[in-house]
């Protein structure tokens, strides 16, 4: 069973009011569900479909198009490490390797304590401050090994 | 050599994102002048300014506004804040530092085009920028810069934020519209163009963040003033995101026509470790790369096109002589393979094939024939794909072979020696 929290229930009419048709609220509601649970469960897609009068299959087909929706539970902190060109030119590959080693996981994996998930990411529009990573909603820029260690150690 | 700060004059001012601070810099000052004019006069002003789209294609903004289907309402304005072209980070700067400038620009566009509703489509990762924008919109509503009967003018307009969820293709305008309508972000067949059938099948203006942010200056100072900067066909200023191997990477607002050399050596401090420049990509990852001997090319639409590339989104990626170009090209090929939406065959299959061949060459398993094969695939994607992403994917690969075939050969040779 999936239900939006009461705080999120209140947000739904606000979101719907932005648009002349209900389907436009699909991405915002998927995002809301993911923020609540950490991922988009099949039950959440059923519930969103019910609210927006869309079939669960349709909701699924849209959700699967977008890379930011996680279909499975992830770590508490999702580290997206940019490896695109400007970051690559500034040593991102080596720093990514360093991060993986420090967390003792491979890229794409989650630490055993479910704290960190590490992914390779494409350009996140911080190229003039490369290399960079995004942890949940926060951008960390101009990275060095020392800086990465400090950031990771500071998260609990 | 200095910057020309028409949009970013006050960008370092503390708390500029707050309305009260923005107003102290003259912010929203253009609206009084705006409401004294007829909408069609405003369109003419933007036409006369020579302002062109800053999102990639460089289409004249005023002309786009004048193409809206006559007498069809409602109409919509969509600001493209997807900023996903690798190398580009100038819209994020504007969005986070000066959200009210964008709101002001959108009000002007909406008034000129008789639009009552606007959306800002942020890429999904721009949560922070979108939150800041929501606060800015609230402030603007409270002051009646947005809402009903704005400043007693009789004009109604409001703006909403909308976040995407990851997918480079959603920066393409028709894919953006699908995404905003709650669909898969696949491009639409054109025509009909958005000006005729856009969001919810209604006439729609789509402009990049930087394009809309340039509009208040044109109303405040007049189109002649704006057009006095730049070159004959590339007017005004341009924000350039400089990244890669420079000492001082950053966003620089330059007068159109400033040379790439001035950008790299004067503004961005030159090449790291005083290495030699090898190549640069002028307009974001999908624009063809150029070799160092073209460093004196003026940064404007026409000059970069004449040099064999494009101004694109204005993202100058600088590569020094320590790099084998195949490595950078492989990274971009991997990006386009990942981002191809899969709707049409030349792009879906072609991007995968290019990546496979490049990966093989990079790993020392390539042959001369495979480099020729790459050229052949490029020819088969160009102009045969459904949307411009296919052509974009070809840009880095074709140009890397054209200008740096010796880098490919170095890897092939290594292979031959290794095998012997
Ligand atoms: C694959 C692809 C990605 C694009 N990404 C962006 C983008 O991130 N931001 C943007 O403003 N325009 C992007 N564009 C260009 C838009 O389609 C459109 O031309 C632009 O938003 C129009 O605004 P302008 O005339 O003000 O430049 C992209 C185009 C393509 C083909
Ligand atoms: S060219 Fe690529 S991105 Fe564009 S429609 Fe075809 S498959 Fe999709
Ligand atoms: S290339 Fe890494 S943020 Fe743009």
Coordinates of C-alpha atoms and ligand atoms in Angstrom, one line a residue:
Chain A
X1 CA 0.0 0.0 0.0
X2 CA 1.2 3.5 -0.8
X3 CA -0.3 6.7 0.6
X4 CA 0.9 10.3 0.4
X5 CA 1.7 11.7 3.8
X6 CA -0.9 14.3 5.0
X7 CA 1.6 17.1 4.3
X8 CA 2.0 15.9 0.8
X9 CA -1.8 15.3 0.4
X10 CA -2.1 19.1 1.0
X11 CA 0.4 19.8 -1.7
X12 CA -1.4 17.9 -4.4
X13 CA -4.2 20.4 -5.1
X14 CA -1.5 23.2 -5.2
X15 CA 0.4 21.2 -7.8
X16 CA -2.8 20.5 -9.8
X17 CA -3.7 24.2 -9.7
X18 CA -0.6 25.1 -11.8
X19 CA -1.9 23.3 -14.9
X20 CA -5.0 23.4 -17.1
X21 CA -5.0 19.6 -17.3
X22 CA -4.3 17.0 -14.7
X23 CA -1.8 14.9 -16.6
X24 CA 0.8 17.7 -16.3
X25 CA 1.0 16.9 -12.6
X26 CA 2.4 13.4 -13.4
X27 CA 6.1 14.3 -13.1
X28 CA 5.6 16.5 -10.0
X29 CA 3.7 13.7 -8.2
X30 CA 6.2 11.0 -9.1
X31 CA 8.9 13.4 -7.7
X32 CA 6.8 13.9 -4.5
X33 CA 6.4 10.2 -4.0
X34 CA 10.1 9.6 -4.5
X35 CA 10.9 12.4 -2.0
X36 CA 8.6 10.7 0.5
X37 CA 9.8 7.1 0.1
X38 CA 13.2 7.5 -1.4
X39 CA 12.1 5.6 -4.6
X40 CA 9.0 5.1 -6.7
X41 CA 7.3 1.9 -5.7
X42 CA 4.8 0.2 -8.0
X43 CA 2.1 0.9 -5.5
X44 CA 2.9 4.6 -5.7
X45 CA 2.4 4.5 -9.5
X46 CA -1.0 2.9 -8.9
X47 CA -2.0 5.6 -6.5
X48 CA -0.7 8.4 -8.7
X49 CA -2.6 6.9 -11.6
X50 CA -5.8 6.8 -9.5
X51 CA -5.4 10.5 -8.6
X52 CA -4.7 11.6 -12.1
X53 CA -7.0 9.1 -13.8
X54 CA -4.2 7.4 -15.7
X55 CA -3.6 3.7 -16.0
X56 CA -0.8 2.3 -13.8
X57 CA 0.8 1.0 -17.0
X58 CA 0.9 4.5 -18.5
X59 CA 2.4 6.0 -15.4
X60 CA 5.0 3.3 -15.5
X61 CA 5.8 3.9 -19.1
X62 CA 6.4 7.6 -18.5
X63 CA 8.3 7.1 -15.2
X64 CA 10.7 4.7 -16.9
X65 CA 11.7 7.3 -19.5
X66 CA 13.2 9.6 -16.9
X67 CA 16.6 8.7 -15.3
X68 CA 15.9 10.4 -11.9
X69 CA 13.2 8.1 -10.8
X70 CA 14.5 5.1 -8.8
X71 CA 12.4 2.0 -9.0
X72 CA 14.2 0.4 -6.0
X73 CA 15.2 1.6 -2.6
X74 CA 18.5 3.4 -2.5
X75 CA 21.0 4.6 0.1
X76 CA 20.2 7.5 2.3
X77 CA 22.7 9.6 0.3
X78 CA 22.7 9.3 -3.4
X79 CA 26.1 10.4 -4.8
X80 CA 25.9 11.4 -8.5
X81 CA 29.4 11.9 -9.8
X82 CA 29.7 13.8 -13.0
X83 CA 32.1 12.2 -15.5
X84 CA 31.2 14.3 -18.5
X85 CA 33.8 16.2 -20.5
X86 CA 34.6 19.2 -18.4
X87 CA 34.8 17.1 -15.2
X88 CA 36.7 14.4 -17.1
X89 CA 39.3 17.0 -18.2
X90 CA 39.7 18.0 -14.6
X91 CA 40.3 14.5 -13.2
X92 CA 36.8 13.2 -12.4
X93 CA 37.7 9.6 -13.2
X94 CA 40.4 9.4 -10.6
X95 CA 38.2 11.1 -8.0
X96 CA 35.3 8.8 -8.7
X97 CA 37.7 5.8 -8.2
X98 CA 38.8 7.4 -5.0
X99 CA 35.2 7.8 -3.8
X100 CA 34.3 4.2 -4.6
X101 CA 37.4 2.9 -2.8
X102 CA 36.6 5.1 0.2
X103 CA 33.1 3.7 0.4
X104 CA 34.3 0.3 -0.4
X105 CA 31.7 -0.3 -3.2
X106 CA 31.7 -0.3 -6.9
X107 CA 30.0 2.4 -9.0
X108 CA 26.3 1.6 -9.1
X109 CA 26.3 -0.1 -5.7
X110 CA 25.0 0.9 -2.3
X111 CA 27.0 0.5 0.9
X112 CA 26.0 -2.3 3.3
X113 CA 24.7 0.1 5.9
X114 CA 22.4 1.6 3.2
X115 CA 24.0 5.0 3.7
X116 CA 25.5 5.7 0.3
X117 CA 24.7 4.9 -3.3
X118 CA 27.2 5.9 -5.9
X119 CA 26.4 6.6 -9.5
X120 CA 28.2 7.9 -12.5
X121 CA 26.3 11.0 -13.8
X122 CA 26.3 13.1 -17.0
X123 CA 26.8 16.8 -17.0
X124 CA 25.0 18.6 -14.2
X125 CA 25.7 22.2 -15.3
X126 CA 28.5 23.0 -13.0
X127 CA 31.2 22.6 -15.6
X128 CA 33.1 25.8 -14.6
X129 CA 33.5 24.4 -11.2
X130 CA 34.6 20.9 -12.2
X131 CA 35.0 18.3 -11.0
X132 CA 31.7 18.0 -9.1
X133 CA 29.2 15.7 -7.6
X134 CA 25.7 16.0 -6.4
X135 CA 24.7 14.4 -3.1
X136 CA 20.9 14.4 -2.8
X137 CA 19.9 18.0 -3.6
X138 CA 23.3 19.6 -2.9
X139 CA 26.0 20.4 -5.4
X140 CA 29.6 19.9 -4.3
X141 CA 32.0 21.6 -6.7
X142 CA 35.8 22.1 -7.3
X143 CA 36.4 18.7 -5.7
X144 CA 39.7 17.3 -4.6
X145 CA 40.3 14.0 -2.8
X146 CA 40.6 15.8 0.5
X147 CA 37.4 17.7 0.0
X148 CA 35.5 14.5 -0.9
X149 CA 36.8 12.8 2.3
X150 CA 35.7 15.7 4.3
X151 CA 32.2 15.9 2.8
X152 CA 31.6 12.1 3.1
X153 CA 32.9 12.1 6.7
X154 CA 30.6 15.0 7.6
X155 CA 27.4 13.2 6.6
X156 CA 25.5 11.1 9.1
Chain B
X1 CA 40.0 43.0 -22.5
X2 CA 37.0 43.4 -20.3
X3 CA 33.6 41.7 -20.0
X4 CA 30.5 43.4 -21.3
X5 CA 28.1 43.0 -18.4
X6 CA 24.6 43.8 -19.6
X7 CA 22.9 40.9 -17.8
X8 CA 25.4 40.2 -15.0
X9 CA 26.2 43.8 -14.0
X10 CA 25.1 43.2 -10.4
X11 CA 25.4 39.4 -10.2
X12 CA 27.9 39.5 -7.3
X13 CA 25.7 41.7 -5.2
X14 CA 24.8 40.1 -2.0
X15 CA 21.2 38.7 -1.9
X16 CA 20.4 39.9 -5.4
X17 CA 17.9 37.0 -5.6
X18 CA 15.7 38.9 -3.1
X19 CA 13.2 41.3 -4.6
X20 CA 14.1 44.3 -2.3
X21 CA 17.8 44.0 -3.4
X22 CA 16.9 43.5 -7.0
X23 CA 14.9 46.7 -7.0
X24 CA 17.8 48.7 -5.6
X25 CA 19.6 47.8 -8.9
X26 CA 16.8 49.2 -11.0
X27 CA 15.0 45.9 -11.1
X28 CA 11.5 45.8 -12.6
X29 CA 12.2 49.4 -13.8
X30 CA 11.3 48.3 -17.4
X31 CA 7.7 47.5 -16.6
X32 CA 6.6 51.1 -16.3
X33 CA 8.0 51.8 -19.8
X34 CA 6.5 48.5 -21.0
X35 CA 3.0 49.3 -20.1
X36 CA 3.1 52.6 -22.0
X37 CA 3.7 50.7 -25.2
X38 CA 1.5 48.6 -27.3
X39 CA 2.4 44.9 -27.4
X40 CA 3.3 44.9 -31.1
X41 CA 5.7 47.8 -30.4
X42 CA 7.5 45.7 -27.9
X43 CA 7.8 42.9 -30.4
X44 CA 9.3 45.4 -32.9
X45 CA 11.8 46.6 -30.3
X46 CA 13.0 43.1 -29.7
X47 CA 13.3 42.5 -33.4
X48 CA 15.2 45.8 -33.8
X49 CA 17.6 44.8 -31.0
X50 CA 18.9 41.8 -33.1
X51 CA 18.6 39.5 -30.0
X52 CA 18.9 35.9 -31.0
X53 CA 18.1 32.8 -29.0
X54 CA 20.8 31.8 -26.5
X55 CA 19.6 28.1 -26.1
X56 CA 21.5 26.8 -29.1
X57 CA 19.9 27.6 -32.5
X58 CA 20.3 31.4 -32.4
X59 CA 16.9 32.1 -33.9
X60 CA 15.9 35.8 -33.7
X61 CA 13.8 36.2 -30.6
X62 CA 11.5 39.0 -31.9
X63 CA 10.8 37.1 -35.1
X64 CA 9.8 34.0 -33.1
X65 CA 7.4 36.1 -31.0
X66 CA 5.8 37.5 -34.2
X67 CA 5.1 34.0 -35.5
X68 CA 2.4 33.1 -33.0
X69 CA -0.8 31.9 -34.6
X70 CA -3.1 34.9 -34.9
X71 CA -6.2 35.2 -32.7
X72 CA -5.8 31.8 -31.0
X73 CA -5.9 31.9 -27.2
X74 CA -4.8 31.0 -24.6
X75 CA -1.2 31.1 -25.5
X76 CA 1.7 30.0 -23.4
X77 CA 5.3 31.0 -22.6
X78 CA 7.8 28.3 -21.7
X79 CA 11.2 29.2 -20.4
X80 CA 13.7 26.5 -21.2
X81 CA 15.8 26.1 -18.0
X82 CA 16.8 22.5 -18.8
X83 CA 20.5 23.5 -19.3
X84 CA 21.8 20.0 -20.1
X85 CA 24.2 20.6 -22.9
X86 CA 27.6 19.4 -21.5
X87 CA 29.9 22.3 -20.8
X88 CA 27.0 24.8 -20.2
X89 CA 26.4 26.3 -16.8
X90 CA 25.4 29.9 -17.4
X91 CA 21.6 29.5 -17.0
X92 CA 22.1 28.0 -13.6
X93 CA 24.1 31.1 -12.6
X94 CA 21.3 33.4 -13.8
X95 CA 18.6 31.3 -12.2
X96 CA 20.2 31.1 -8.8
X97 CA 21.7 34.6 -8.6
X98 CA 19.1 36.7 -10.4
X99 CA 15.7 35.0 -10.6
X100 CA 13.9 38.3 -10.7
X101 CA 15.7 39.3 -14.0
X102 CA 14.1 36.2 -15.6
X103 CA 10.7 37.0 -14.2
X104 CA 11.0 40.5 -15.5
X105 CA 12.0 39.3 -18.9
X106 CA 9.1 36.8 -19.0
X107 CA 6.6 39.5 -18.1
X108 CA 7.8 41.6 -21.0
X109 CA 7.6 38.6 -23.4
X110 CA 4.1 37.7 -22.1
X111 CA 2.9 41.3 -22.5
X112 CA 4.2 41.5 -26.0
X113 CA 2.7 38.2 -27.0
X114 CA -0.6 38.4 -25.2
X115 CA 0.2 35.5 -22.9
X116 CA -1.4 35.0 -19.5
X117 CA 0.5 31.9 -18.3
X118 CA 4.1 31.0 -18.2
X119 CA 6.1 28.0 -17.1
X120 CA 9.7 27.6 -16.3
X121 CA 10.9 24.1 -17.1
X122 CA 13.9 23.3 -14.9
X123 CA 16.0 20.2 -15.4
X124 CA 15.2 17.8 -12.5
X125 CA 18.5 18.4 -10.8
X126 CA 17.8 22.1 -10.4
X127 CA 15.7 21.6 -7.3
X128 CA 17.6 24.4 -5.5
X129 CA 17.1 26.9 -8.3
X130 CA 13.5 26.0 -8.6
X131 CA 12.9 26.5 -4.8
X132 CA 14.6 29.9 -5.1
X133 CA 12.4 30.7 -8.0
X134 CA 9.3 29.8 -6.1
X135 CA 10.3 32.3 -3.4
X136 CA 11.0 34.9 -6.0
X137 CA 7.6 34.3 -7.7
X138 CA 5.8 34.7 -4.3
X139 CA 7.6 38.0 -3.7
X140 CA 6.7 39.2 -7.2
X141 CA 3.1 38.3 -6.7
X142 CA 3.0 40.1 -3.4
X143 CA 4.2 43.3 -5.2
X144 CA 1.7 42.8 -8.0
X145 CA 4.5 42.4 -10.6
X146 CA 2.6 39.1 -11.3
X147 CA -1.0 38.3 -11.0
X148 CA -4.1 40.2 -12.0
X149 CA -4.0 43.7 -13.4
X150 CA -0.3 44.0 -13.0
X151 CA 0.6 47.5 -11.7
X152 CA -2.8 48.7 -12.8
X153 CA -2.1 48.0 -16.5
X154 CA -5.1 45.7 -17.0
X155 CA -2.6 42.9 -18.0
X156 CA -2.8 39.5 -16.2
X157 CA 0.1 37.1 -16.1
X158 CA 1.5 34.4 -13.8
X159 CA 4.4 32.0 -13.9
X160 CA 4.7 28.5 -12.5
X161 CA 7.8 26.3 -12.0
X162 CA 8.0 22.8 -13.3
X163 CA 10.8 20.3 -12.7
X164 CA 11.8 17.6 -15.2
X165 CA 13.3 14.3 -14.0
X166 CA 16.5 13.7 -16.0
X167 CA 16.8 13.3 -19.7
X168 CA 18.9 15.5 -21.9
X169 CA 16.5 15.4 -24.8
X170 CA 13.9 17.3 -22.7
X171 CA 16.0 20.4 -23.5
X172 CA 14.8 20.1 -27.1
X173 CA 11.7 22.3 -27.3
X174 CA 9.1 19.8 -28.5
X175 CA 10.3 17.1 -26.1
X176 CA 10.1 19.7 -23.3
X177 CA 6.5 20.4 -24.2
X178 CA 5.7 16.6 -24.0
X179 CA 7.4 16.4 -20.7
X180 CA 5.5 19.4 -19.3
X181 CA 2.3 17.7 -20.4
X182 CA 3.2 14.6 -18.4
X183 CA 4.3 12.4 -21.2
X184 CA 7.6 10.7 -22.2
X185 CA 10.0 13.4 -23.3
X186 CA 10.2 12.4 -26.9
X187 CA 10.4 15.0 -29.6
X188 CA 7.4 15.9 -31.7
X189 CA 7.2 16.0 -35.5
X190 CA 7.6 19.6 -36.8
X191 CA 5.7 21.3 -38.3
X192 CA 3.5 22.2 -36.6
X193 CA 5.9 24.5 -34.8
X194 CA 5.2 25.5 -31.2
X195 CA 4.3 29.0 -32.3
X196 CA 1.2 27.4 -33.9
X197 CA 0.6 24.3 -31.9
X198 CA 2.7 24.1 -28.7
X199 CA 1.8 23.4 -25.1
X200 CA -1.7 21.9 -24.9
X201 CA -1.8 22.4 -28.7
X202 CA -1.9 26.2 -28.2
X203 CA 0.4 28.8 -29.6
X204 CA 3.6 28.8 -27.5
X205 CA 6.7 30.8 -27.2
X206 CA 9.8 28.8 -26.0
X207 CA 12.9 30.8 -25.1
X208 CA 16.1 30.0 -23.2
X209 CA 16.8 31.6 -19.8
X210 CA 19.5 33.9 -21.1
X211 CA 17.4 35.1 -24.0
X212 CA 14.6 36.2 -21.7
X213 CA 17.1 37.7 -19.3
X214 CA 18.4 40.0 -22.1
X215 CA 15.0 41.5 -22.7
X216 CA 14.7 44.0 -19.8
X217 CA 17.9 45.7 -20.9
X218 CA 16.4 46.2 -24.4
X219 CA 13.3 47.8 -23.0
X220 CA 15.2 50.0 -20.5
X221 CA 18.0 51.2 -22.8
X222 CA 16.4 50.8 -26.2
X223 CA 17.1 48.4 -29.0
X224 CA 19.6 50.7 -30.6
X225 CA 21.8 50.6 -27.6
X226 CA 21.7 46.8 -27.4
X227 CA 22.4 46.5 -31.1
X228 CA 25.3 48.9 -30.8
X229 CA 27.2 46.0 -29.2
X230 CA 28.5 43.0 -31.1
X231 CA 28.9 42.3 -34.8
X232 CA 26.8 42.9 -37.8
X233 CA 24.5 39.9 -37.3
X234 CA 25.4 38.8 -33.7
X235 CA 24.3 41.6 -31.5
X236 CA 24.7 42.3 -27.8
X237 CA 26.5 40.3 -25.2
X238 CA 26.8 36.5 -24.6
X239 CA 27.4 34.6 -21.4
X240 CA 30.1 32.0 -22.1
X241 CA 30.8 29.1 -19.7
X242 CA 34.5 28.5 -19.9
X243 CA 35.6 25.1 -18.6
X244 CA 38.3 22.5 -19.0
X245 CA 42.0 23.2 -18.9
X246 CA 42.0 26.9 -18.1
X247 CA 43.4 28.6 -15.0
X248 CA 40.2 30.6 -14.2
X249 CA 37.2 28.7 -15.4
X250 CA 33.9 30.6 -15.0
X251 CA 31.0 32.3 -16.7
X252 CA 32.1 35.4 -18.6
X253 CA 29.7 37.8 -20.3
X254 CA 31.4 39.1 -23.4
X255 CA 30.6 41.3 -26.3
X256 CA 29.8 39.2 -29.3
X257 CA 32.8 39.1 -31.5
X258 CA 35.4 38.9 -28.8
X259 CA 38.0 36.3 -29.9
X260 CA 38.4 32.9 -28.4
X261 CA 42.0 33.8 -27.7
X262 CA 40.8 36.7 -25.5
X263 CA 38.4 34.5 -23.7
X264 CA 40.9 31.8 -23.0
X265 CA 44.0 33.9 -22.3
X266 CA 42.7 37.2 -21.0
X267 CA 39.6 36.3 -19.1
X268 CA 40.1 32.7 -18.2
X269 CA 43.8 33.2 -17.3
X270 CA 45.3 30.9 -20.0
X271 CA 46.0 27.2 -20.1
X272 CA 46.7 25.3 -16.8
X273 CA 50.3 24.6 -16.1
X274 CA 51.1 26.8 -19.1
X275 CA 50.5 23.9 -21.4
X276 CA 49.7 24.4 -25.0
X277 CA 46.2 24.7 -26.3
X278 CA 45.2 21.7 -28.4
X279 CA 41.6 22.0 -29.2
X280 CA 38.4 23.9 -28.1
X281 CA 34.7 23.2 -28.3
X282 CA 33.0 26.6 -28.6
X283 CA 29.3 26.0 -28.1
X284 CA 28.8 23.0 -25.9
X285 CA 29.4 19.3 -26.4
X286 CA 27.4 19.0 -29.6
X287 CA 29.3 21.7 -31.5
X288 CA 32.3 20.5 -33.6
X289 CA 35.7 20.9 -31.9
X290 CA 38.2 23.2 -33.5
X291 CA 42.0 23.0 -33.4
X292 CA 44.3 25.5 -31.7
X293 CA 45.3 27.3 -34.9
X294 CA 41.7 28.7 -35.0
X295 CA 42.0 30.4 -31.7
X296 CA 41.6 33.8 -33.2
X297 CA 38.1 33.1 -34.3
X298 CA 35.7 35.8 -33.1
X299 CA 33.1 34.3 -30.7
X300 CA 29.9 35.1 -32.7
X301 CA 27.4 33.0 -34.7
X302 CA 28.8 33.7 -38.1
X303 CA 32.5 33.5 -37.4
X304 CA 32.2 30.2 -35.5
X305 CA 30.0 28.8 -38.3
X306 CA 32.6 29.9 -40.9
X307 CA 35.3 28.1 -38.9
X308 CA 33.3 24.9 -39.1
X309 CA 31.5 24.9 -35.7
X310 CA 28.7 26.7 -34.0
X311 CA 28.1 29.1 -31.1
X312 CA 25.5 26.7 -29.7
X313 CA 24.7 27.4 -26.1
X314 CA 28.0 29.3 -25.5
X315 CA 30.0 26.8 -23.6
X316 CA 33.7 27.0 -24.4
X317 CA 35.5 23.7 -23.4
X318 CA 39.2 24.0 -23.5
X319 CA 41.5 21.0 -24.1
X320 CA 45.3 21.1 -23.7
X321 CA 48.0 19.1 -25.4
X322 CA 48.2 16.5 -22.7
X323 CA 45.0 14.9 -23.9
X324 CA 44.5 12.3 -26.6
X325 CA 41.3 13.6 -28.3
X326 CA 39.9 10.1 -28.7
X327 CA 39.4 9.9 -24.9
X328 CA 37.3 13.1 -24.8
X329 CA 35.4 12.0 -27.9
X330 CA 34.6 8.6 -26.4
X331 CA 33.2 10.3 -23.4
X332 CA 30.9 12.4 -25.5
X333 CA 29.9 9.4 -27.7
X334 CA 29.0 7.6 -24.5
X335 CA 26.8 10.5 -23.4
X336 CA 24.9 10.6 -26.7
X337 CA 24.4 6.9 -26.7
X338 CA 22.9 7.2 -23.2
X339 CA 20.7 10.2 -24.1
X340 CA 19.4 9.0 -27.5
X341 CA 15.7 8.7 -26.8
X342 CA 15.4 5.6 -29.1
X343 CA 12.6 7.0 -31.2
X344 CA 14.3 6.8 -34.5
X345 CA 16.8 4.2 -35.9
X346 CA 19.7 6.2 -37.3
X347 CA 20.3 7.9 -33.9
X348 CA 19.5 5.0 -31.7
X349 CA 21.7 2.5 -33.6
X350 CA 24.2 5.0 -34.9
X351 CA 25.1 6.4 -31.4
X352 CA 25.6 2.9 -30.1
X353 CA 27.7 1.8 -33.0
X354 CA 29.9 4.9 -32.8
X355 CA 30.5 4.4 -29.1
X356 CA 31.4 0.7 -29.7
X357 CA 33.9 1.6 -32.4
X358 CA 35.4 4.4 -30.3
X359 CA 35.7 2.2 -27.3
X360 CA 37.5 -0.4 -29.3
X361 CA 39.9 2.1 -30.8
X362 CA 40.5 3.6 -27.4
X363 CA 41.3 0.2 -25.9
X364 CA 43.9 -0.4 -28.7
X365 CA 41.8 -2.8 -30.7
X366 CA 41.1 -0.5 -33.6
X367 CA 42.0 -0.5 -37.2
X368 CA 42.3 2.2 -39.9
X369 CA 39.1 0.8 -41.5
X370 CA 37.2 1.4 -38.3
X371 CA 38.1 5.0 -38.3
X372 CA 36.7 5.2 -41.9
X373 CA 33.7 3.3 -40.7
X374 CA 33.1 6.0 -38.0
X375 CA 33.2 8.7 -40.7
X376 CA 30.7 6.6 -42.7
X377 CA 28.3 6.3 -39.7
X378 CA 28.5 10.0 -39.1
X379 CA 27.3 10.6 -42.7
X380 CA 24.5 8.2 -42.1
X381 CA 23.2 9.9 -39.0
X382 CA 23.5 13.5 -40.3
X383 CA 20.2 14.9 -41.6
X384 CA 18.6 11.4 -41.3
X385 CA 17.5 11.6 -37.7
X386 CA 14.1 12.7 -36.4
X387 CA 15.4 15.5 -34.2
X388 CA 18.7 17.5 -33.9
X389 CA 20.1 15.2 -31.2
X390 CA 21.3 12.8 -34.0
X391 CA 23.3 15.6 -35.6
X392 CA 24.5 16.8 -32.2
X393 CA 26.0 13.3 -31.6
X394 CA 27.9 13.5 -34.9
X395 CA 29.5 16.9 -34.1
X396 CA 32.3 15.7 -31.7
X397 CA 33.1 12.5 -33.5
X398 CA 33.3 13.8 -37.1
X399 CA 35.3 16.9 -36.0
X400 CA 37.7 14.9 -33.9
X401 CA 38.6 12.7 -36.9
X402 CA 38.8 15.7 -39.2
X403 CA 41.2 17.7 -37.1
X404 CA 42.9 15.0 -35.0
X405 CA 43.2 11.9 -37.0
X406 CA 46.8 11.5 -35.8
X407 CA 45.4 10.9 -32.3
X408 CA 43.4 8.0 -33.6
X409 CA 46.5 6.8 -35.5
X410 CA 48.6 7.0 -32.4
X411 CA 46.2 4.5 -30.7
X412 CA 46.1 2.3 -33.8
X413 CA 49.8 2.2 -34.0
X414 CA 50.2 1.3 -30.4
X415 CA 47.9 -1.6 -31.2
X416 CA 50.0 -2.7 -34.1
X417 CA 53.2 -2.5 -32.1
X418 CA 51.6 -4.3 -29.2
X419 CA 50.5 -7.1 -31.5
X420 CA 53.9 -7.5 -33.2
Ligands
LIG1 C1 19.0 17.8 -28.0 C2 18.7 19.2 -27.8 C3 18.9 19.7 -26.5 C4 18.6 21.0 -26.2 N1 18.8 21.5 -24.9 C5 18.5 22.8 -24.6 C6 18.7 23.3 -23.3 O1 19.1 22.5 -22.4 N2 18.4 24.6 -23.0 C7 17.9 25.4 -24.0 O2 17.6 26.5 -23.7 N3 17.7 25.0 -25.3 C8 18.0 23.7 -25.6 N4 17.8 23.2 -26.9 C9 17.2 24.2 -27.9 C10 15.7 24.2 -27.8 O3 15.2 23.2 -28.7 C11 15.2 25.6 -28.3 O4 15.7 25.9 -29.6 C12 15.5 26.7 -27.4 O5 15.1 26.5 -26.1 C13 14.8 28.0 -27.9 O6 15.1 29.1 -27.1 P1 16.0 30.3 -27.7 O7 15.4 30.6 -29.1 O8 15.8 31.4 -26.7 O9 17.4 29.8 -27.8 C14 18.1 21.9 -27.2 C15 17.9 21.4 -28.5 C16 18.2 20.1 -28.8 C17 18.0 19.6 -30.2
LIG2 S1 17.4 11.7 -33.2 FE1 17.8 10.5 -31.3 S2 16.9 11.8 -29.7 FE2 16.0 12.6 -31.6 S3 14.1 11.4 -31.9 FE3 15.7 10.2 -32.9 S4 16.4 8.7 -31.4 FE4 15.3 10.4 -30.3
LIG3 S1 30.8 18.3 -17.3 FE1 30.6 17.9 -15.1 S2 29.2 19.4 -14.5 FE2 29.3 19.7 -16.7

